[in-house]
């Protein structure tokens, strides 16, 4: 997976490559799909949600430009796979999931795997997590209609926010930097994520 899907497509970050070699992705997918765990695509993880394609996880992680001392916020814990990859690289990972059953399952697995630097919260991640702000990096793993204001506020100066922005189906992966308090935006590439629901995301199933 790492050679053919990640290094081959140009990911050079050694920290990302090492992290993805280390985290056992098959444990984060449902038992019935384990044989597909290392395929070049996202997979369902229950409750209508998905674990992202391995390359997407690598790309988003690399785009965060992480350092080992960093504190990162992830919105959309899902299976917990992306949280584990982040936890291999940085000091602390806070992650928020709105679906209780997914959060509980991810928490159990991450504990079992020995991750002591991942902290899971249940709630509306579109509001961020003020209690532990500011963050060096914020990663949103669901598609948003716009940049949620609280997330930008909770970024440190020179912090990075990676977020898919667009409609409910198609988005553009977007990198936001906070430079002298100002928002500097860079469009990376087109992508497809499940919707970010909540106050600063999509309001309901039809909007
Ligand atoms: N990062 C996950 C992984 O590694 O498995 C994949 C996340 S999945 C593509 C998107 C997740 O975002 C879903 O689990 C969904 O329930 C969650 N989500 C959507 N809106 C949310 C919100 N406002 N707050 C927290 N989680 C949210």
Tab-separated table of C-alpha atoms and ligand atoms in Angstrom:
chain	number	residue	atom	x	y	z
A	1	UNK	CA	0.000	0.000	0.000
A	2	UNK	CA	2.631	2.534	1.058
A	3	UNK	CA	4.970	1.841	-1.894
A	4	UNK	CA	2.357	1.608	-4.618
A	5	UNK	CA	-0.234	4.150	-3.536
A	6	UNK	CA	1.631	6.695	-1.459
A	7	UNK	CA	5.333	6.893	-2.360
A	8	UNK	CA	4.536	6.230	-6.035
A	9	UNK	CA	2.124	9.210	-6.067
A	10	UNK	CA	4.790	11.538	-4.733
A	11	UNK	CA	4.411	11.663	-0.947
A	12	UNK	CA	7.961	12.336	0.274
A	13	UNK	CA	7.437	13.047	3.959
A	14	UNK	CA	9.363	10.391	5.861
A	15	UNK	CA	7.261	10.947	8.985
A	16	UNK	CA	4.059	10.232	7.029
A	17	UNK	CA	5.542	7.175	5.306
A	18	UNK	CA	6.796	5.729	8.628
A	19	UNK	CA	3.482	6.382	10.363
A	20	UNK	CA	1.505	4.701	7.623
A	21	UNK	CA	3.841	1.704	7.613
A	22	UNK	CA	3.275	1.357	11.347
A	23	UNK	CA	-0.518	1.684	11.780
A	24	UNK	CA	-2.359	-1.617	11.090
A	25	UNK	CA	-5.140	-0.317	8.811
A	26	UNK	CA	-6.927	-3.705	8.684
A	27	UNK	CA	-7.880	-3.353	12.371
A	28	UNK	CA	-9.786	-0.126	11.614
A	29	UNK	CA	-12.145	-1.626	9.008
A	30	UNK	CA	-15.074	-3.968	9.700
A	31	UNK	CA	-14.110	-7.656	9.909
A	32	UNK	CA	-16.075	-8.476	6.753
A	33	UNK	CA	-13.985	-5.971	4.728
A	34	UNK	CA	-10.603	-6.769	6.190
A	35	UNK	CA	-9.354	-8.382	2.992
A	36	UNK	CA	-9.872	-5.002	1.277
A	37	UNK	CA	-8.291	-2.889	4.007
A	38	UNK	CA	-5.197	-1.991	1.945
A	39	UNK	CA	-7.106	-1.267	-1.281
A	40	UNK	CA	-6.743	2.074	-3.065
A	41	UNK	CA	-10.180	3.386	-2.007
A	42	UNK	CA	-12.276	4.409	0.997
A	43	UNK	CA	-14.352	1.751	2.785
A	44	UNK	CA	-17.552	1.854	4.836
A	45	UNK	CA	-17.099	1.742	8.607
A	46	UNK	CA	-20.773	1.718	9.638
A	47	UNK	CA	-23.384	4.431	10.366
A	48	UNK	CA	-23.101	5.532	6.717
A	49	UNK	CA	-19.526	6.769	7.303
A	50	UNK	CA	-16.195	5.860	5.724
A	51	UNK	CA	-12.488	5.393	6.390
A	52	UNK	CA	-10.676	7.529	3.806
A	53	UNK	CA	-8.553	6.178	0.956
A	54	UNK	CA	-4.960	5.558	2.186
A	55	UNK	CA	-3.527	8.122	-0.246
A	56	UNK	CA	-5.979	10.774	1.009
A	57	UNK	CA	-4.879	10.119	4.602
A	58	UNK	CA	-1.216	10.444	3.574
A	59	UNK	CA	-1.760	13.611	1.530
A	60	UNK	CA	-3.799	15.393	4.206
A	61	UNK	CA	-1.297	14.426	6.883
A	62	UNK	CA	1.641	15.650	4.796
A	63	UNK	CA	-0.188	18.922	4.034
A	64	UNK	CA	-0.357	19.641	7.777
A	65	UNK	CA	3.480	20.056	7.818
A	66	UNK	CA	3.678	18.529	11.289
A	67	UNK	CA	6.424	18.662	13.905
A	68	UNK	CA	6.791	16.173	16.749
A	69	UNK	CA	5.867	18.786	19.396
A	70	UNK	CA	2.614	19.736	17.651
A	71	UNK	CA	-0.928	19.580	19.017
A	72	UNK	CA	-3.477	18.660	16.372
A	73	UNK	CA	-7.269	18.704	16.207
A	74	UNK	CA	-9.064	16.263	13.912
A	75	UNK	CA	-12.749	16.698	13.050
A	76	UNK	CA	-14.395	13.361	12.197
A	77	UNK	CA	-12.782	10.499	14.134
A	78	UNK	CA	-14.658	7.823	12.157
A	79	UNK	CA	-12.710	4.571	12.555
A	80	UNK	CA	-9.814	6.262	14.379
A	81	UNK	CA	-7.317	5.393	11.615
A	82	UNK	CA	-6.361	8.966	10.735
A	83	UNK	CA	-6.059	9.751	14.465
A	84	UNK	CA	-3.588	6.865	14.861
A	85	UNK	CA	-1.508	8.084	11.898
A	86	UNK	CA	-1.397	11.577	13.425
A	87	UNK	CA	-0.567	10.142	16.856
A	88	UNK	CA	2.535	8.444	15.395
A	89	UNK	CA	3.833	11.876	14.392
A	90	UNK	CA	2.757	14.501	16.927
A	91	UNK	CA	2.625	14.919	20.688
A	92	UNK	CA	-1.161	15.260	21.154
A	93	UNK	CA	-4.171	14.525	18.978
A	94	UNK	CA	-7.647	15.754	19.921
A	95	UNK	CA	-10.354	14.273	17.749
A	96	UNK	CA	-14.108	14.885	17.658
A	97	UNK	CA	-16.784	12.562	16.314
A	98	UNK	CA	-20.506	13.287	16.292
A	99	UNK	CA	-21.638	9.631	16.191
A	100	UNK	CA	-21.285	8.103	19.653
A	101	UNK	CA	-20.993	4.469	18.505
A	102	UNK	CA	-18.094	5.304	16.156
A	103	UNK	CA	-16.331	7.362	18.826
A	104	UNK	CA	-16.648	4.511	21.351
A	105	UNK	CA	-15.378	1.903	18.913
A	106	UNK	CA	-12.420	4.052	17.873
A	107	UNK	CA	-11.560	4.798	21.490
A	108	UNK	CA	-11.495	1.106	22.438
A	109	UNK	CA	-9.288	0.205	19.479
A	110	UNK	CA	-6.856	3.085	20.003
A	111	UNK	CA	-6.542	2.134	23.683
A	112	UNK	CA	-5.935	-1.495	22.738
A	113	UNK	CA	-3.201	-0.415	20.327
A	114	UNK	CA	-1.563	1.592	23.100
A	115	UNK	CA	-2.139	5.150	21.868
A	116	UNK	CA	-1.965	7.372	24.930
A	117	UNK	CA	-1.786	10.681	23.059
A	118	UNK	CA	-5.207	10.549	21.355
A	119	UNK	CA	-8.142	12.206	23.124
A	120	UNK	CA	-11.611	11.547	21.692
A	121	UNK	CA	-14.613	13.795	22.248
A	122	UNK	CA	-18.185	13.328	21.107
A	123	UNK	CA	-19.820	16.455	19.715
A	124	UNK	CA	-20.136	18.920	16.890
A	125	UNK	CA	-16.621	19.317	15.555
A	126	UNK	CA	-17.667	22.147	13.241
A	127	UNK	CA	-17.397	24.294	16.396
A	128	UNK	CA	-13.876	23.033	17.054
A	129	UNK	CA	-12.685	22.275	20.569
A	130	UNK	CA	-12.052	25.521	22.393
A	131	UNK	CA	-10.947	23.808	25.628
A	132	UNK	CA	-7.599	22.717	24.166
A	133	UNK	CA	-7.056	25.480	21.595
A	134	UNK	CA	-4.950	26.824	19.974
A	135	UNK	CA	-3.771	24.063	17.641
A	136	UNK	CA	-0.746	23.821	15.354
A	137	UNK	CA	-2.845	21.912	12.851
A	138	UNK	CA	-6.529	21.176	12.274
A	139	UNK	CA	-7.666	18.414	9.942
A	140	UNK	CA	-11.284	18.157	8.832
A	141	UNK	CA	-12.118	14.750	7.376
A	142	UNK	CA	-15.628	15.629	6.165
A	143	UNK	CA	-16.788	18.041	3.452
A	144	UNK	CA	-17.801	21.536	4.581
A	145	UNK	CA	-19.741	24.307	2.803
A	146	UNK	CA	-17.194	26.894	3.982
A	147	UNK	CA	-14.325	27.324	6.436
A	148	UNK	CA	-15.920	27.085	9.909
A	149	UNK	CA	-15.033	30.334	11.682
A	150	UNK	CA	-14.264	28.711	15.066
A	151	UNK	CA	-11.695	26.426	13.445
A	152	UNK	CA	-9.759	29.363	12.011
A	153	UNK	CA	-9.951	31.125	15.396
A	154	UNK	CA	-8.610	28.025	17.163
A	155	UNK	CA	-5.516	27.820	14.910
A	156	UNK	CA	-2.192	29.067	16.258
A	157	UNK	CA	-0.352	31.777	14.376
A	158	UNK	CA	1.324	29.937	11.444
A	159	UNK	CA	-1.047	27.025	12.052
A	160	UNK	CA	-2.409	24.938	9.170
A	161	UNK	CA	-6.002	23.879	8.519
A	162	UNK	CA	-6.750	21.192	5.918
A	163	UNK	CA	-10.393	20.975	4.895
A	164	UNK	CA	-12.512	19.798	1.952
A	165	UNK	CA	-14.716	22.744	0.856
A	166	UNK	CA	-17.543	22.489	-1.628
A	167	UNK	CA	-21.032	21.005	-1.898
A	168	UNK	CA	-22.434	17.894	-0.228
A	169	UNK	CA	-20.859	15.562	-2.825
A	170	UNK	CA	-17.841	17.235	-4.443
A	171	UNK	CA	-15.248	19.380	-2.725
A	172	UNK	CA	-11.805	20.895	-3.194
A	173	UNK	CA	-9.215	19.963	-0.623
A	174	UNK	CA	-8.148	23.319	0.755
A	175	UNK	CA	-5.155	24.354	2.830
A	176	UNK	CA	-5.537	27.384	5.054
A	177	UNK	CA	-2.674	29.072	6.898
A	178	UNK	CA	-2.924	31.712	9.574
A	179	UNK	CA	-0.256	34.309	8.821
A	180	UNK	CA	-0.221	37.448	10.999
A	181	UNK	CA	-3.813	36.633	11.921
A	182	UNK	CA	-4.886	36.567	8.268
A	183	UNK	CA	-6.293	33.645	6.319
A	184	UNK	CA	-4.148	32.473	3.396
A	185	UNK	CA	-5.975	29.914	1.276
A	186	UNK	CA	-4.567	27.416	-1.228
A	187	UNK	CA	-6.674	24.988	-3.291
A	188	UNK	CA	-5.039	21.556	-3.500
A	189	UNK	CA	-7.208	19.141	-5.540
A	190	UNK	CA	-10.753	17.865	-6.016
A	191	UNK	CA	-12.057	15.285	-3.591
A	192	UNK	CA	-15.233	13.616	-2.273
A	193	UNK	CA	-16.004	13.365	1.439
A	194	UNK	CA	-19.101	12.622	3.507
A	195	UNK	CA	-20.676	15.895	4.690
A	196	UNK	CA	-19.561	17.781	7.764
A	197	UNK	CA	-22.798	18.256	9.702
A	198	UNK	CA	-23.350	20.801	12.457
A	199	UNK	CA	-23.585	24.487	13.234
A	200	UNK	CA	-20.772	25.490	10.844
A	201	UNK	CA	-21.314	22.585	8.453
A	202	UNK	CA	-24.410	21.286	6.670
A	203	UNK	CA	-27.578	21.597	8.724
A	204	UNK	CA	-29.508	18.466	7.804
A	205	UNK	CA	-29.978	15.722	5.215
A	206	UNK	CA	-31.415	17.912	2.463
A	207	UNK	CA	-29.769	21.364	2.735
B	1	LIG	N1	-10.929	10.223	9.846
B	1	LIG	C1	-11.778	9.074	9.725
B	1	LIG	C2	-11.022	7.775	9.700
B	1	LIG	O1	-9.779	7.785	9.711
B	1	LIG	O2	-11.697	6.737	9.713
B	1	LIG	C3	-12.693	9.170	8.536
B	1	LIG	C4	-13.768	10.158	8.769
B	1	LIG	S1	-15.228	10.045	7.801
B	1	LIG	C5	-14.650	10.357	6.175
B	1	LIG	C6	-16.003	11.560	8.348
B	1	LIG	C7	-16.465	11.530	9.773
B	1	LIG	O3	-16.878	12.829	10.133
B	1	LIG	C8	-17.673	10.615	10.022
B	1	LIG	O4	-17.370	9.662	10.990
B	1	LIG	C9	-18.760	11.575	10.482
B	1	LIG	O5	-19.640	11.021	11.437
B	1	LIG	C10	-17.924	12.706	11.063
B	1	LIG	N2	-18.590	14.004	11.184
B	1	LIG	C11	-19.407	14.643	10.308
B	1	LIG	N3	-19.784	15.840	10.816
B	1	LIG	C12	-19.188	15.959	12.028
B	1	LIG	C13	-19.185	16.967	13.047
B	1	LIG	N4	-19.846	18.114	12.928
B	1	LIG	N5	-18.456	16.744	14.158
B	1	LIG	C14	-17.765	15.602	14.318
B	1	LIG	N6	-17.728	14.604	13.402
B	1	LIG	C15	-18.424	14.788	12.265
